[in-house]
mmCIF file with all atom_site columns, C-alpha atoms in Angstrom:
data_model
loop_
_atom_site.group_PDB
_atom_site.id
_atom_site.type_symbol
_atom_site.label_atom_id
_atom_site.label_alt_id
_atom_site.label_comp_id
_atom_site.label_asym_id
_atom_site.label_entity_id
_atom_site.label_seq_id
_atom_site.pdbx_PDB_ins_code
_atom_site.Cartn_x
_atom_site.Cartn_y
_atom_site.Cartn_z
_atom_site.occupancy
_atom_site.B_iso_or_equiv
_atom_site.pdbx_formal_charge
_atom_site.auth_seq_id
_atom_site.auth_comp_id
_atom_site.auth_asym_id
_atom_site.auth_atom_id
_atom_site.pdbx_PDB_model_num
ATOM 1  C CA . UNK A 1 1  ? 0.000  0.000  0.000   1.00 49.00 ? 12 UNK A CA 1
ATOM 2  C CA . UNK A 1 2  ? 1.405  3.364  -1.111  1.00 53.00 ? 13 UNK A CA 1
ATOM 3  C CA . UNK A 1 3  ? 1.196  5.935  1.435   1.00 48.00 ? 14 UNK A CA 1
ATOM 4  C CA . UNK A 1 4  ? 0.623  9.621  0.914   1.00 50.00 ? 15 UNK A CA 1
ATOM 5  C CA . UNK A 1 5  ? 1.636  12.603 2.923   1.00 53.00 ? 16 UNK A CA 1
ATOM 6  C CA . UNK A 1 6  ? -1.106 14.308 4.872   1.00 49.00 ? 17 UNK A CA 1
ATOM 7  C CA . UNK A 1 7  ? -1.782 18.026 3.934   1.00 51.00 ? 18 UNK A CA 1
ATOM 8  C CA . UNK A 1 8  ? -3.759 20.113 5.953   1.00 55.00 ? 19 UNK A CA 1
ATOM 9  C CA . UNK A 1 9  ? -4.757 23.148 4.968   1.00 64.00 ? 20 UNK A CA 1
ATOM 10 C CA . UNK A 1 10 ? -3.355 25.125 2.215   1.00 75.00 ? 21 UNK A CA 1
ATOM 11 C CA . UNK A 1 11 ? -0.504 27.644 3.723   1.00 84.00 ? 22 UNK A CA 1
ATOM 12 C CA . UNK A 1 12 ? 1.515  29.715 1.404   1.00 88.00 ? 23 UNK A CA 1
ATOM 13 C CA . UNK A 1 13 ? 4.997  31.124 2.198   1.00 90.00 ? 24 UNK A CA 1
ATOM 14 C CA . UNK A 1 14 ? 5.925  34.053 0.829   1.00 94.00 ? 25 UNK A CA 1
ATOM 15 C CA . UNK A 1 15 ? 10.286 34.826 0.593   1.00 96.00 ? 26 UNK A CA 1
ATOM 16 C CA . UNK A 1 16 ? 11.904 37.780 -0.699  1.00 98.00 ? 27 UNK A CA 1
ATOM 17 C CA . UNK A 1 17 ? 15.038 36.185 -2.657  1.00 98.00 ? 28 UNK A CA 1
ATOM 18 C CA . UNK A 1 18 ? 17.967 37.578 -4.625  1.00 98.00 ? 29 UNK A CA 1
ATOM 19 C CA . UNK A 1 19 ? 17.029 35.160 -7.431  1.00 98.00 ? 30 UNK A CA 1
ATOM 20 C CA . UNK A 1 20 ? 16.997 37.032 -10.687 1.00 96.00 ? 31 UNK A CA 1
ATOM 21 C CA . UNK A 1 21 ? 17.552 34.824 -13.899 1.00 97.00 ? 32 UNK A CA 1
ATOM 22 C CA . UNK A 1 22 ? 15.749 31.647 -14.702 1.00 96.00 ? 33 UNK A CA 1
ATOM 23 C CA . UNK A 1 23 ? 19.538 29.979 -14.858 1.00 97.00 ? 34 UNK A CA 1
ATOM 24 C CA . UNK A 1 24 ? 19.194 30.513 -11.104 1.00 97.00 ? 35 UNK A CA 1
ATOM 25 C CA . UNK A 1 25 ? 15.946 28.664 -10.738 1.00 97.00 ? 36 UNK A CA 1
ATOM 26 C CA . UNK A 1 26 ? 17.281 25.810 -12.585 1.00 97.00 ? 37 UNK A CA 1
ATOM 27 C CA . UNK A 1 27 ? 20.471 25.321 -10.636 1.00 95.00 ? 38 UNK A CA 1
ATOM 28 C CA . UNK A 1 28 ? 18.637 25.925 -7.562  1.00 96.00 ? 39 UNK A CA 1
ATOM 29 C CA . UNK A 1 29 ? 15.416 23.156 -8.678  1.00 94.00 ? 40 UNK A CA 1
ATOM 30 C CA . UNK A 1 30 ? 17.264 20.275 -7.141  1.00 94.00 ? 41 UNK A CA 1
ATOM 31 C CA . UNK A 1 31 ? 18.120 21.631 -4.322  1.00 92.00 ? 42 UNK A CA 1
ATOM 32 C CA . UNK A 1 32 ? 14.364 22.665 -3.653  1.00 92.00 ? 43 UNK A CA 1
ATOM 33 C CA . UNK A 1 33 ? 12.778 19.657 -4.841  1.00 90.00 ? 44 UNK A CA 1
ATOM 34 C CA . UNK A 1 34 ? 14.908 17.805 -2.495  1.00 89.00 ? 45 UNK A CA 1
ATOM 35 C CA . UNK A 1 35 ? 14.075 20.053 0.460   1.00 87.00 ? 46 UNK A CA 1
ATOM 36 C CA . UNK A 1 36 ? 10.180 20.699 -0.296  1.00 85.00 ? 47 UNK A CA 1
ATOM 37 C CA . UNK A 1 37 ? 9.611  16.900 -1.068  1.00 82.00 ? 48 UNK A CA 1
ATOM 38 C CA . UNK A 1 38 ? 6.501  15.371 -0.414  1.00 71.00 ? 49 UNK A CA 1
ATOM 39 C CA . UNK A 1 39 ? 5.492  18.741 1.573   1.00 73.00 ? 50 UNK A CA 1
ATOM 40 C CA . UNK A 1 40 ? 5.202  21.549 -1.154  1.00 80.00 ? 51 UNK A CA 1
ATOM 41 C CA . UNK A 1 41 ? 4.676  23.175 -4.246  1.00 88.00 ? 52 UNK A CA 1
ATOM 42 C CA . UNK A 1 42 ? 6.899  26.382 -5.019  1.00 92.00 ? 53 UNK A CA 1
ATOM 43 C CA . UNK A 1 43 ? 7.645  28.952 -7.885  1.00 95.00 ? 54 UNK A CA 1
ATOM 44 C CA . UNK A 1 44 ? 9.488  32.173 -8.393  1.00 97.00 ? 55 UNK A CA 1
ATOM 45 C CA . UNK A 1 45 ? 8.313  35.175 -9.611  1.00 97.00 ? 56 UNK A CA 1
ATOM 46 C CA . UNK A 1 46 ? 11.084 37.202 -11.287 1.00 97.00 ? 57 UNK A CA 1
ATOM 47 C CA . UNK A 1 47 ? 8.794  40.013 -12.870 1.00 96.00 ? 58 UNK A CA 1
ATOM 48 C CA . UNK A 1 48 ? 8.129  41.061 -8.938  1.00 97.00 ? 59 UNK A CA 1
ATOM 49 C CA . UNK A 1 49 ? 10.950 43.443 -7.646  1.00 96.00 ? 60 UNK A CA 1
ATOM 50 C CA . UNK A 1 50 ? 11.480 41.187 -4.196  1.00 97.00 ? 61 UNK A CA 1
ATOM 51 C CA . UNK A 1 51 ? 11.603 38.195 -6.752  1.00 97.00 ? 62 UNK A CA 1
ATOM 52 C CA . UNK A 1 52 ? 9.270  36.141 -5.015  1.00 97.00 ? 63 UNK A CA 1
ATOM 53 C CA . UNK A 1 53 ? 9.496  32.759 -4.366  1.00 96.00 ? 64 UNK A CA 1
ATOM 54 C CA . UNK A 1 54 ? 6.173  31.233 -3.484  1.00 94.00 ? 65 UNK A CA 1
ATOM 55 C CA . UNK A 1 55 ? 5.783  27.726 -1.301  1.00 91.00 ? 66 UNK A CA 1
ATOM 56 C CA . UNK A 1 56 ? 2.556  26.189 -0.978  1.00 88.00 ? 67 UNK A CA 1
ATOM 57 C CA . UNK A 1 57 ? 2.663  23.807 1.772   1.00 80.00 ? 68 UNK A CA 1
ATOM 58 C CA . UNK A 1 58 ? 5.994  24.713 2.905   1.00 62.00 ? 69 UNK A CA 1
ATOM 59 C CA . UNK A 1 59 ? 5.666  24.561 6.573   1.00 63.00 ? 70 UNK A CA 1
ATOM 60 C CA . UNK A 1 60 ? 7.473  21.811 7.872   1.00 64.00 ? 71 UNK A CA 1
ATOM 61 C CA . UNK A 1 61 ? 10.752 23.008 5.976   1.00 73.00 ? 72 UNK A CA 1
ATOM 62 C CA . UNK A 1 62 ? 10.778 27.070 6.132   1.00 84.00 ? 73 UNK A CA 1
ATOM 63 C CA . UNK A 1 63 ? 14.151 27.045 8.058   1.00 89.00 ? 74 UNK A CA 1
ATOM 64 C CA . UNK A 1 64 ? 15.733 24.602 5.927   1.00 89.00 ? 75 UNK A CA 1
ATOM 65 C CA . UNK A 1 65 ? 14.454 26.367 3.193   1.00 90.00 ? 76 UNK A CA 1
ATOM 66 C CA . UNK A 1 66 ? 16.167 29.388 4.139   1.00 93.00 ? 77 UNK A CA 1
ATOM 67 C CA . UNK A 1 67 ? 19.419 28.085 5.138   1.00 94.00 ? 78 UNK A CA 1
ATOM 68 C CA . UNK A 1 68 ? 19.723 26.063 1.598   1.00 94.00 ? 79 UNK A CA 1
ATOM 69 C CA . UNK A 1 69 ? 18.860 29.658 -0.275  1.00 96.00 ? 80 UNK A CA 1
ATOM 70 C CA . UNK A 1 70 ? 21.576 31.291 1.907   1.00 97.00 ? 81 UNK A CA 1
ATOM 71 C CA . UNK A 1 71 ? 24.067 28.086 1.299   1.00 96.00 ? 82 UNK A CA 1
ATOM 72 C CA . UNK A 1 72 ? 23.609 28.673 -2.594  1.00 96.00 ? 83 UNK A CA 1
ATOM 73 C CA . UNK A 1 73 ? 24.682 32.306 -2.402  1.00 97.00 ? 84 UNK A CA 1
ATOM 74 C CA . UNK A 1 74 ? 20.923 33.864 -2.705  1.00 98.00 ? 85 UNK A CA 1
ATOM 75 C CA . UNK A 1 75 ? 19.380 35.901 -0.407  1.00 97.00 ? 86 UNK A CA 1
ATOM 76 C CA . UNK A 1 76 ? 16.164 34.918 1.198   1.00 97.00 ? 87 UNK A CA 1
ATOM 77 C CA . UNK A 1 77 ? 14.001 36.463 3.637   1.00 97.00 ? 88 UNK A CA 1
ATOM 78 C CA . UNK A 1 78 ? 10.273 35.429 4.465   1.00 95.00 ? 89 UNK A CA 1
ATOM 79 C CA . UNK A 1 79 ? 7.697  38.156 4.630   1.00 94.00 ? 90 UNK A CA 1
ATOM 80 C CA . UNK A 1 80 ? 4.461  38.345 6.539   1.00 83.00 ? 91 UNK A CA 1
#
């Protein structure tokens, strides 16, 4: 039997990043599918000027999150 992870409700982070060139979200997309696994959804916005990143779900791994961004060289901050 194949097991599923439980979701609650939907919770969207919002982080301010340094992120500006799509060459940036590919490098980074392993990194962030490896942390978000199983937990969330995410996606950048480039066209905003705090070049969003967006993480539906993302509870359980905000920290890590954070620390992986900063590890890469990219700045990320989570706003309220």
């Amino acid at each position: 039997m194949r097991t599923q992870p439980i979701q609650s409700a939907t919770e969207v982070l919002v982080f301010k990043t340094s992120v500006s060139h799509r060459t940036d979200v590919e490098q980074l997309r392993p990194l962030l599918d490896r942390t978000l696994a199983g937990f969330a959804r995410w996606n950048f916005d480039l066209e905003d000027r705090d070049r969003i990143l967006r993480v539906e779900n993302g509870a359980p791994a905000r920290h890590e999150l954070i620390t992986v961004m900063r590890n890469s060289g990219y700045e990320c901050v989570e706003l309220e």
